[in-house]
Short mmCIF file of C-alpha atoms and ligand atoms in Angstrom, two decimals:
data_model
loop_
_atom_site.label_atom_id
_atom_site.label_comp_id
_atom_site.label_asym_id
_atom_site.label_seq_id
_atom_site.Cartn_x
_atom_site.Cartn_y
_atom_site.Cartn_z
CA UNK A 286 10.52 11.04 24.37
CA UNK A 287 9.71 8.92 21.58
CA UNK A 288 7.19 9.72 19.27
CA UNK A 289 4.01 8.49 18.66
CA UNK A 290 2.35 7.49 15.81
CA UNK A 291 -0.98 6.04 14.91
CA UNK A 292 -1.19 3.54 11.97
CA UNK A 293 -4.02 2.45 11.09
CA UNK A 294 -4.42 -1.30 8.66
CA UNK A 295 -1.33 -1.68 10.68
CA UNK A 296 -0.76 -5.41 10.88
CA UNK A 297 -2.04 -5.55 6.69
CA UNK A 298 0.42 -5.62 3.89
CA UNK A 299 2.21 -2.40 3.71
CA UNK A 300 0.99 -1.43 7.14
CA UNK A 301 3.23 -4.04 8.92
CA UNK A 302 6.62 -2.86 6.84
CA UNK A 303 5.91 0.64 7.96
CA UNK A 304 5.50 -0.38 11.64
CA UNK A 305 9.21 -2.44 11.27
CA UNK A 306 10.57 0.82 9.78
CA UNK A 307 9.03 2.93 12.11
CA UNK A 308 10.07 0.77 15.19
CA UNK A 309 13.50 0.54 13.87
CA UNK A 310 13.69 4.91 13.49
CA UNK A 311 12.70 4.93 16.92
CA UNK A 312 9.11 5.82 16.78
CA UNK A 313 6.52 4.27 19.50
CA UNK A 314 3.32 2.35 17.45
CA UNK A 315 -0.23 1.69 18.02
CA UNK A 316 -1.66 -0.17 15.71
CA UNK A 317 -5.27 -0.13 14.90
CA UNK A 318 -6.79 -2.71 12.92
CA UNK A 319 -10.23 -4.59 12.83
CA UNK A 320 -8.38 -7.64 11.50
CA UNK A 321 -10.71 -7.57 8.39
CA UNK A 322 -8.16 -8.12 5.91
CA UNK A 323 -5.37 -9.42 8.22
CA UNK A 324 -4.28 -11.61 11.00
CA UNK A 325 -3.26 -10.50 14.95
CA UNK A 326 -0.05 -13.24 14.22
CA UNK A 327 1.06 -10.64 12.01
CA UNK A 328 2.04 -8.26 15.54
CA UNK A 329 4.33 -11.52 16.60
CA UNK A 330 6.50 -11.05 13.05
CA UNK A 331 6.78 -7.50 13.69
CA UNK A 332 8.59 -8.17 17.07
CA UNK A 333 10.54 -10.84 16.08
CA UNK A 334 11.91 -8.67 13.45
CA UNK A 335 12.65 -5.62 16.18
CA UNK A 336 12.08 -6.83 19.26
CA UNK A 337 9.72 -4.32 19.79
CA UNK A 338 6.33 -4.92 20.14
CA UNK A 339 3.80 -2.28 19.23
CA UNK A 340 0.57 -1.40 21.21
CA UNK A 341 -2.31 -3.18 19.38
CA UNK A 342 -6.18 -2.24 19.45
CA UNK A 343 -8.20 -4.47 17.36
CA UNK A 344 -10.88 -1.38 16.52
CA UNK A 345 -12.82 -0.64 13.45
CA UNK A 346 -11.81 2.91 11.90
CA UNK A 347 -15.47 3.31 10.90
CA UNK A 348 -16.36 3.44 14.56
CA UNK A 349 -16.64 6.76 15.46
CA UNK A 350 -17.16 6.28 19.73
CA UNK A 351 -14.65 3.72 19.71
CA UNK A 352 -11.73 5.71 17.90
CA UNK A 353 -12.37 8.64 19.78
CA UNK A 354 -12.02 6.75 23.11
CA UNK A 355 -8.68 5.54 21.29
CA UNK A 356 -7.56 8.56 21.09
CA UNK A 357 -8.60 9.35 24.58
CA UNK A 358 -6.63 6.42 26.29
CA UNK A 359 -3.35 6.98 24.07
CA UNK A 360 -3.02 10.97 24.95
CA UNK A 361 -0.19 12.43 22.55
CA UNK A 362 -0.42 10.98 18.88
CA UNK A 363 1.46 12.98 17.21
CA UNK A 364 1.01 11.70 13.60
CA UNK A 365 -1.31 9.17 11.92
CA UNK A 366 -0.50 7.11 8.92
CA UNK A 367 -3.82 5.79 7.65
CA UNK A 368 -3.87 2.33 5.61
CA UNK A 369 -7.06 1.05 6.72
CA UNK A 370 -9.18 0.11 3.96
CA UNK A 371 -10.72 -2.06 1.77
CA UNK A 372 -8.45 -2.65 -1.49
CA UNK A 373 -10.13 -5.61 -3.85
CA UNK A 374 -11.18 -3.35 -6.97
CA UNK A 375 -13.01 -6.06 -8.51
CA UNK A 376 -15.50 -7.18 -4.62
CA UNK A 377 -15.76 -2.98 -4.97
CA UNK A 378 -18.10 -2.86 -8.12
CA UNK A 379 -19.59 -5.46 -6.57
CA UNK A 380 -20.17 -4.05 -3.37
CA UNK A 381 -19.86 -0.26 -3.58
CA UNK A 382 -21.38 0.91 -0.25
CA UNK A 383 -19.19 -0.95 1.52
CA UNK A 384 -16.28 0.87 -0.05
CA UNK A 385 -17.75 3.79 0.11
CA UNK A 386 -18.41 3.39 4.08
CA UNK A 387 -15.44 2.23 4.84
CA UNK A 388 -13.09 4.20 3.48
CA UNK A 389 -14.56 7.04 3.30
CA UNK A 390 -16.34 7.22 7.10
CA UNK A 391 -12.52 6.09 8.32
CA UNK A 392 -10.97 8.81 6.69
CA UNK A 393 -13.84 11.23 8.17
CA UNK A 394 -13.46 10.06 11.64
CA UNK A 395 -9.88 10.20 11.49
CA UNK A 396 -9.82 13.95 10.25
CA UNK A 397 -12.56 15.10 12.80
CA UNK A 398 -10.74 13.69 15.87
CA UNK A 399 -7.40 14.72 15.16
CA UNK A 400 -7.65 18.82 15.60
CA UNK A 401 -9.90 17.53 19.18
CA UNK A 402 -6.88 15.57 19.83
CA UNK A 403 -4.17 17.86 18.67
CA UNK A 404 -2.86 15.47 16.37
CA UNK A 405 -0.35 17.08 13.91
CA UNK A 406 -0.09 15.34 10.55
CA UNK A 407 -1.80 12.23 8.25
CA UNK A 408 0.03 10.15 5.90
CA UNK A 409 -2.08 9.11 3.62
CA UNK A 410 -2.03 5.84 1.05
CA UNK A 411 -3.62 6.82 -2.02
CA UNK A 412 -2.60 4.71 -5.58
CA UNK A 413 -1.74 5.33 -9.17
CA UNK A 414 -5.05 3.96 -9.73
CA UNK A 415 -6.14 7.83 -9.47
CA UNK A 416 -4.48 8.40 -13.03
CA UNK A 417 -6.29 5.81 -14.62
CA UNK A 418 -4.86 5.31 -18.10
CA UNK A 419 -1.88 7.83 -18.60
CA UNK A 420 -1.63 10.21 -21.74
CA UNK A 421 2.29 9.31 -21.30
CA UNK A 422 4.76 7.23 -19.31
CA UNK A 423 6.54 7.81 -16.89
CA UNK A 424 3.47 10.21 -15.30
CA UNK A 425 4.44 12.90 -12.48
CA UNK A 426 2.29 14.32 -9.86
CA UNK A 427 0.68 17.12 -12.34
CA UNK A 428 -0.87 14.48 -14.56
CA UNK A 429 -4.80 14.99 -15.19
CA UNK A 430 -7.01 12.74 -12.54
CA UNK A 431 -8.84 10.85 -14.94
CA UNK A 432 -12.49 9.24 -13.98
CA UNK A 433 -12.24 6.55 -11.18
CA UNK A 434 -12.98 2.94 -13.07
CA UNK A 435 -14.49 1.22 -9.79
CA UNK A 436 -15.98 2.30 -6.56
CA UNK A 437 -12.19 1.32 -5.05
CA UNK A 438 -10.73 4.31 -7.38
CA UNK A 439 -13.02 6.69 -6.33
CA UNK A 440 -12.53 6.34 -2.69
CA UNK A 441 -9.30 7.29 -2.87
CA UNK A 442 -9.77 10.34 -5.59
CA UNK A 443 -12.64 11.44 -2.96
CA UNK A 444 -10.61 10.79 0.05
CA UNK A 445 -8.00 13.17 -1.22
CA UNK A 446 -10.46 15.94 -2.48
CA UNK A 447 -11.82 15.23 1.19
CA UNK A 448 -8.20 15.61 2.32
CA UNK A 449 -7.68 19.13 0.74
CA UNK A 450 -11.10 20.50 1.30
CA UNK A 451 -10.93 20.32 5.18
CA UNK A 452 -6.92 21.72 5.10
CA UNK A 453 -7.65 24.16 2.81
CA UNK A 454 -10.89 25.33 5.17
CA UNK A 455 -8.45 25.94 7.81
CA UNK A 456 -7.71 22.91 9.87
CA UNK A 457 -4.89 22.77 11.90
CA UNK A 458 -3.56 19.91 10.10
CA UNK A 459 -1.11 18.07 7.71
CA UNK A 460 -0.67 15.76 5.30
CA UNK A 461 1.46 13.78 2.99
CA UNK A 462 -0.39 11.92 0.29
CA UNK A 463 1.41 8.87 -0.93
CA UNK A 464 0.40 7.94 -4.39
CA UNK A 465 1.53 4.28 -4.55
CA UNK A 466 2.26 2.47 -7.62
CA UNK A 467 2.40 -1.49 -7.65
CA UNK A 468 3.84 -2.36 -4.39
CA UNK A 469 5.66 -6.45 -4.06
CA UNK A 470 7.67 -8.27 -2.22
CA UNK A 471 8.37 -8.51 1.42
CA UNK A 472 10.63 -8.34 4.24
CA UNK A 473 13.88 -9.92 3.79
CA UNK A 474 13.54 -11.73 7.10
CA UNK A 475 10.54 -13.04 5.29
CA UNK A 476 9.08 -12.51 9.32
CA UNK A 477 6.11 -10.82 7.11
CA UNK A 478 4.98 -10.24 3.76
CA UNK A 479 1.78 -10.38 1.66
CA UNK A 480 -1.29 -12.59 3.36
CA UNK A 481 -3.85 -12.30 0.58
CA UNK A 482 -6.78 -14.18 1.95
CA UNK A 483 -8.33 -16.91 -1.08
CA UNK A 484 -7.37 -17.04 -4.17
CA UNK A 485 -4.91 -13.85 -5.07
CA UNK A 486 -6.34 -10.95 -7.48
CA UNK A 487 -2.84 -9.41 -7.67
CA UNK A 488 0.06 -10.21 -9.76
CA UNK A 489 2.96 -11.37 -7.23
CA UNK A 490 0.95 -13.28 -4.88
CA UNK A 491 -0.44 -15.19 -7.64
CA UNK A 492 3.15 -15.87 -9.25
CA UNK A 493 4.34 -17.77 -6.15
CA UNK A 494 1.67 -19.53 -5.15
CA UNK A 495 1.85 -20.95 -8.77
CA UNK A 496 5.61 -21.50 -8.41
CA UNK A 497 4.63 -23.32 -5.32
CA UNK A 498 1.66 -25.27 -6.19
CA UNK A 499 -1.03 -23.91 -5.13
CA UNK A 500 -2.25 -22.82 -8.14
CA UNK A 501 -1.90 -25.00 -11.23
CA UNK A 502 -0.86 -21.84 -13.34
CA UNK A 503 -0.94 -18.16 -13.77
CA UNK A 504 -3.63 -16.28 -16.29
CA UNK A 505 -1.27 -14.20 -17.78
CA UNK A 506 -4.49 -11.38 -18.82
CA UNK A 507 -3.50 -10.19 -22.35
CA UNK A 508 -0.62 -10.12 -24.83
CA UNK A 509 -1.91 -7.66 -27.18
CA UNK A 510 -1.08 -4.74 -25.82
CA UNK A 511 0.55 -2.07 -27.35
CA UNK A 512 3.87 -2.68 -25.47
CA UNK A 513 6.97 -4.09 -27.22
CA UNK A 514 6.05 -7.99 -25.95
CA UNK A 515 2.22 -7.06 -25.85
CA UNK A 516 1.84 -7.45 -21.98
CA UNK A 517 0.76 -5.04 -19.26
CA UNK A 518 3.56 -2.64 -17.87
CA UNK A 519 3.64 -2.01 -14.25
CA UNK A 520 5.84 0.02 -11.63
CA UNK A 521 7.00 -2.70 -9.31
CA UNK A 522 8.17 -0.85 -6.07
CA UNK A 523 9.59 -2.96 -2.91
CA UNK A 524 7.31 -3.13 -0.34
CA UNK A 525 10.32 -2.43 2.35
CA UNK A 526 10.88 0.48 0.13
CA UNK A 527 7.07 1.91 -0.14
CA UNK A 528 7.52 2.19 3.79
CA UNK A 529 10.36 3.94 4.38
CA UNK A 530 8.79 6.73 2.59
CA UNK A 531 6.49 6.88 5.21
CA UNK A 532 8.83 7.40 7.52
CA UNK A 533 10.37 9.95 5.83
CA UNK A 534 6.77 11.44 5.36
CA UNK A 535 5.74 11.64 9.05
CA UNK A 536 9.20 13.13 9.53
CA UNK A 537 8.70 15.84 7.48
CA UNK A 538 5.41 16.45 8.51
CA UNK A 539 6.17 16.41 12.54
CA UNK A 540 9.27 18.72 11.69
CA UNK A 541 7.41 21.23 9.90
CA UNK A 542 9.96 20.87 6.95
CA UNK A 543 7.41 21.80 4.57
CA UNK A 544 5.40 25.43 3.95
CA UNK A 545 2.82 23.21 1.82
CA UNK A 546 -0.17 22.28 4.40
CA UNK A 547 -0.85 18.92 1.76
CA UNK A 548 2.11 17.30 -0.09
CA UNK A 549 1.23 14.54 -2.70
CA UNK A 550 4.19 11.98 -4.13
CA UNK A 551 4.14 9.02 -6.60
CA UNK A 552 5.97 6.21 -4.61
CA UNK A 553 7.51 3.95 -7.42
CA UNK A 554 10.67 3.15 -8.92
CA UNK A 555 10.54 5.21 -12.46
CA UNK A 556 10.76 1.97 -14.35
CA UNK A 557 7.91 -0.08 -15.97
CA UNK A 558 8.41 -3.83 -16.15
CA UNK A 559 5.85 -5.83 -18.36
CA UNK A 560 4.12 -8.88 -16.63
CA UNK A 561 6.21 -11.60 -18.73
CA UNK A 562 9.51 -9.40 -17.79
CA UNK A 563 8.53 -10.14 -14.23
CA UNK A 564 7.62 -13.37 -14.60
CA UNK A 565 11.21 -14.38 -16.40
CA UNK A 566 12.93 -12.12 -12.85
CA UNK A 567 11.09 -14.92 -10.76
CA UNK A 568 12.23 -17.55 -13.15
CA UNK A 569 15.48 -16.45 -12.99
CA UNK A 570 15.68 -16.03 -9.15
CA UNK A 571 13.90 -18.88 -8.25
CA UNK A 572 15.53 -20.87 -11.18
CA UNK A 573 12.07 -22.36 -11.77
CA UNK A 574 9.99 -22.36 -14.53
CA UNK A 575 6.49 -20.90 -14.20
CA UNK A 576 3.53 -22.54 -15.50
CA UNK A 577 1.94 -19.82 -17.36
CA UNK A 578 -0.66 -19.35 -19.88
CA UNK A 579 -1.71 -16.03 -21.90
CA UNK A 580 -5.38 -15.50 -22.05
CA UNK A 581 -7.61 -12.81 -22.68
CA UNK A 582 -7.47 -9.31 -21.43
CA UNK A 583 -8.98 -8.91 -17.77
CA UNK A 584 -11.36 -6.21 -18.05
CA UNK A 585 -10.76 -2.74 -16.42
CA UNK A 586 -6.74 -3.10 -17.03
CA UNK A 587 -4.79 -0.15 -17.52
CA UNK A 588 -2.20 -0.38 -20.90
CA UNK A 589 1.30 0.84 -19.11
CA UNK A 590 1.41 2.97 -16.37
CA UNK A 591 4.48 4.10 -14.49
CA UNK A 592 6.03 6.67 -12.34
CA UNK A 593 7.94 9.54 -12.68
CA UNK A 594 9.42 9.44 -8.77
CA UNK A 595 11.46 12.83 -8.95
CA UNK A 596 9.22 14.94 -6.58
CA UNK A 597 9.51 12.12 -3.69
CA UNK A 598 13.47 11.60 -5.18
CA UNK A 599 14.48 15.65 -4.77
CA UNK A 600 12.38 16.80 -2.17
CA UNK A 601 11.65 13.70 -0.02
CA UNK A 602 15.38 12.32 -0.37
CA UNK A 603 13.95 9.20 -1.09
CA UNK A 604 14.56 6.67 -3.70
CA UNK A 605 13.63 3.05 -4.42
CA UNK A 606 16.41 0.88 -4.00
CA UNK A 607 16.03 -2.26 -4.19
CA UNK A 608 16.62 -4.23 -7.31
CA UNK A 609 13.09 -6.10 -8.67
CA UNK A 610 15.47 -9.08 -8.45
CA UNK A 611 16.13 -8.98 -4.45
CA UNK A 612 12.10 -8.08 -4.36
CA UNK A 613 11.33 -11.57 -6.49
CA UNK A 614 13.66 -13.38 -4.07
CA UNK A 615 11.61 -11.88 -1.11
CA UNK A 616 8.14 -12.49 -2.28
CA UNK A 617 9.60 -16.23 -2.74
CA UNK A 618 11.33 -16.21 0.10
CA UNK A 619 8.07 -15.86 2.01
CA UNK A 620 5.83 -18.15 0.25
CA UNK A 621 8.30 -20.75 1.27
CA UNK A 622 7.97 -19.88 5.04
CA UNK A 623 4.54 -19.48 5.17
CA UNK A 624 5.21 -23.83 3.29
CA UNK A 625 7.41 -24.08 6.34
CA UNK A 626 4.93 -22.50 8.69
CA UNK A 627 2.09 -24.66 7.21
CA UNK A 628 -0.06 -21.62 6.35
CA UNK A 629 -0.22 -21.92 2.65
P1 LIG B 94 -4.20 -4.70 3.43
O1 LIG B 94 -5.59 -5.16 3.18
O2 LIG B 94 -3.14 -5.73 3.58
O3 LIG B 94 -4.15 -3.75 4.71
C1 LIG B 94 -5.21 -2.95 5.10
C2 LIG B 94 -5.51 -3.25 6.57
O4 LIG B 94 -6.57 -2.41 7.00
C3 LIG B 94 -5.94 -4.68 6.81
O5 LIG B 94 -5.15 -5.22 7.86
C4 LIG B 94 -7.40 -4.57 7.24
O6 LIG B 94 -7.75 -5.55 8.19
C5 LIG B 94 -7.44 -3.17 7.81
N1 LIG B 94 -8.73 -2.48 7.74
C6 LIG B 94 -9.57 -2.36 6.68
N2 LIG B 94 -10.63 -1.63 7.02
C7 LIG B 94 -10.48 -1.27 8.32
C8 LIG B 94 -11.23 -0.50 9.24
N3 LIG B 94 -12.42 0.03 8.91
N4 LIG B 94 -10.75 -0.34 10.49
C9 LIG B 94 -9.58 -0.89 10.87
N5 LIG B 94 -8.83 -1.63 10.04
C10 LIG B 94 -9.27 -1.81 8.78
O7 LIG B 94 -3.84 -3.68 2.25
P2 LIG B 94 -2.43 -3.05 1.84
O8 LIG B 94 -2.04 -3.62 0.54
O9 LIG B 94 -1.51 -3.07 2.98
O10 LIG B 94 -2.90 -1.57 1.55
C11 LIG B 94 -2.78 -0.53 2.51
C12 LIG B 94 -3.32 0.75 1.93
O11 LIG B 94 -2.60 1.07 0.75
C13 LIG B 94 -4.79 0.72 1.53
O12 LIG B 94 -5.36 1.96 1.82
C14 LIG B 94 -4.73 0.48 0.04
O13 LIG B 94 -5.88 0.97 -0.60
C15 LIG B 94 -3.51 1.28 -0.32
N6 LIG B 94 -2.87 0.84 -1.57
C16 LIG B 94 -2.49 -0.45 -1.72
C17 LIG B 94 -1.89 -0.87 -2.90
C18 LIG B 94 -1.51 -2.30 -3.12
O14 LIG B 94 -1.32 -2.69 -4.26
N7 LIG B 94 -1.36 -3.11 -2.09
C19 LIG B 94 -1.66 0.07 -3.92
C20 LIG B 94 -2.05 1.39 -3.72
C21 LIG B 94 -2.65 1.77 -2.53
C1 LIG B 95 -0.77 -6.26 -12.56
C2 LIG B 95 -0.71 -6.80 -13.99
C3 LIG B 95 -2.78 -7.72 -14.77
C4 LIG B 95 -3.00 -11.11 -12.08
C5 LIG B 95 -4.15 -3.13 -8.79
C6 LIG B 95 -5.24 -2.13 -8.51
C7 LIG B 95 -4.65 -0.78 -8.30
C8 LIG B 95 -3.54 -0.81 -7.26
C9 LIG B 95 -2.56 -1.89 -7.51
C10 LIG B 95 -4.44 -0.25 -5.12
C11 LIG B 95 -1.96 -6.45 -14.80
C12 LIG B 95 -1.70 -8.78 -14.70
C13 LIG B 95 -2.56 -9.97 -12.73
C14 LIG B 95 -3.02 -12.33 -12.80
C15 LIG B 95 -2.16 -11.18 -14.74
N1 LIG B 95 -4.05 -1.10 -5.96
N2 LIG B 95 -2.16 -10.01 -14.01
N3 LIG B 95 -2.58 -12.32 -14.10
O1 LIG B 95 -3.99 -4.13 -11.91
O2 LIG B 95 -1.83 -2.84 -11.67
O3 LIG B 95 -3.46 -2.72 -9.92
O4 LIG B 95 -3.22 -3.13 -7.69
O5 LIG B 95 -4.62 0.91 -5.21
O6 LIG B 95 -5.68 0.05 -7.91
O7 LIG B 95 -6.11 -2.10 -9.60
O8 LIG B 95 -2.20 -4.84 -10.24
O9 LIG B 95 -1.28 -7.01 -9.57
O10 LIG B 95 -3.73 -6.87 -10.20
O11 LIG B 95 -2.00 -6.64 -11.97
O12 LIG B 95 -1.79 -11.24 -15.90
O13 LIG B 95 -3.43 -13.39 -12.30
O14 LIG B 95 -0.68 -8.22 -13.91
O15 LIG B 95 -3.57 -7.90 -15.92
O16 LIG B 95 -1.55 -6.20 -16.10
P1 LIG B 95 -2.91 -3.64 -11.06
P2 LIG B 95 -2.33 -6.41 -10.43
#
């Protein structure tokens, strides 16, 4: 019998790869999502891509009653994978309570209902964000956590502390913590991709809907840097990528292939690319120029930060593969059919 896994923030951005890749390794999906930072249309890509369609409960993770009577109806989860959350770092200094709530009261719930419900493992999305500003590049798993620099941070530094304080009390869990660095791109069906909702705080997103019109031109945020042309390095990882290590994650996790009760990985490629570097890959891809300006730093902006993948290379068995070209071409790929779909 198939397995079954419970992803929550499943029809968001990384959440609806992972359900394609676990679909397509012959997993069995419910999806819960409150729609808060997403849209149900997203279920109808996902089956048009594997002609499977997952079970989908439009549920808020924060809702303690409802989640357990989720659990109730669909007897036998065997693993979670847990994306719900809110992810704007700027809205979160803004509004920290509702970070706060939110991803931390989801996490909670999650963790108290899955020994009730004899669920085995959690996958967990945590960020590089946790590092904050690295003492050197490329930065491994051992690296000092350094103070979170917004409320968004901090939720997921205390969501893994909360992680490891309830395993290491004794609960009959466990989990795989996925430290993710910038993930881009999207499908190359281009059935789904990135849907940020008004106007884009992240780098990619805001690249095509420039090369597309519908912004007049990118804020490149600082080009004084120490870095050889003075911009921001990042580690751009493939979003199609990013979830196959989830895969592999839950895997490992339902198979008891580990001793450790918590695992923790960086999920990137091992190679930093500066902003204008990516911009020239989606100049050259899309063999359009980018309207572009540099102005002044954006504040809160780490230097350079990228990963050191070997733990997730050597004892995962995964790598990133796909070239930050093919990943350009699928982030444009799917601004043009959400053009042709008239979303955007
Ligand atoms: P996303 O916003 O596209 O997906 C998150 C999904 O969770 C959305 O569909 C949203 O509607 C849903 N959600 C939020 N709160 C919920 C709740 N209380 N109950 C049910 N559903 C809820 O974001 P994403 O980029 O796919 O990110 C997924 C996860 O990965 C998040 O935990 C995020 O913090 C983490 N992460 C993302 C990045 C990134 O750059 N995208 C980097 C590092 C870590
Ligand atoms: C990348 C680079 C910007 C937009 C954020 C979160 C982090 C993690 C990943 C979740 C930076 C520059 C951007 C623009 C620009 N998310 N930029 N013009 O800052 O690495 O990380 O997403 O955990 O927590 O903080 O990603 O895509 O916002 O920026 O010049 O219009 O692009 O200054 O150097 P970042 P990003």
């Amino acid at each position: 019998m198939a397995r079954k896994i419970l992803v929550t923030g499943g029809t968001g951005y990384i959440g609806s790869h992972t359900v394609v890749e676990l679909q397509q390794a012959g997993y069995e999906v419910i999806i819960v999502d409150n729609l808060s930072n997403s849209n149900a249309d997203v279920i109808e890509g996902i089956v048009r891509i594997t002609g499977q369609r997952p079970v989908f409960e439009k549920l808020d993770c924060t809702d303690m009653p409802a989640m357990q009577a989720l659990f109730d109806r669909h007897r036998g989860i065997d693993g979670i994978i847990h994306f719900a959350a809110s992810k704007a770092v700027g809205e979160s200094v803004k509004k920290p309570l509702k970070y706060y709530r939110n991803n931390i009261v989801s996490l909670i719930n999650l963790l108290e209902l899955m020994p009730k419900f004899d669920v085995k493992g959690i996958v967990f999305s945590s960020s590089c964000t946790v590092y904050g500003e690295p003492d050197s590049n490329p930065i491994d798993e051992s690296a000092p956590i350094k103070p979170a620099t917004s409320p968004y941070g901090n939720t997921k530094q205390i969501n893994e502390e909360i992680i490891q304080d309830f395993i290491h009390s004794g609960a009959p869990i466990k989990s795989v913590i996925l430290r993710y660095f910038n993930p881009i791109g999207a499908h190359p069906s281009a059935e789904i991709g990135e849907l940020p909702l008004g106007v884009p705080q992240n780098l990619v997103p805001f690249i095509t809907q420039t090369g597309i019109g519908i912004r007049k031109e990118l804020s490149v945020f600082g080009n004084d840097y120490n870095t050889p042309d003075g911009t921001c390095i990042r580690d751009f990882i493939n979003v199609v990528d990013l979830a196959k290590a989830h895969v592999i994650a839950i895997e490992r996790m339902l198979e008891n292939k580990s001793n450790e009760s918590v695992e923790i990985f960086n999920l990137g490629t091992g190679r930093g690319l500066s902003v204008l570097e990516l911009i020239h890959v989606f100049e050259k891809v899309t063999g359009k120029p980018l309207n572009y300006k540099i102005v002044g730093r954006r504040e809160g902006d780490i230097e350079q930060i990228w990963a050191n993948p070997e733990r997730a290379n050597k004892i995962l068995g995964w790598k990133a593969e796909e070239s930050i070209e093919d990943t350009m071409a699928s982030a444009w790929k799917w601004q043009l059919r959400l053009r042709e779909r008239g979303i955007m």
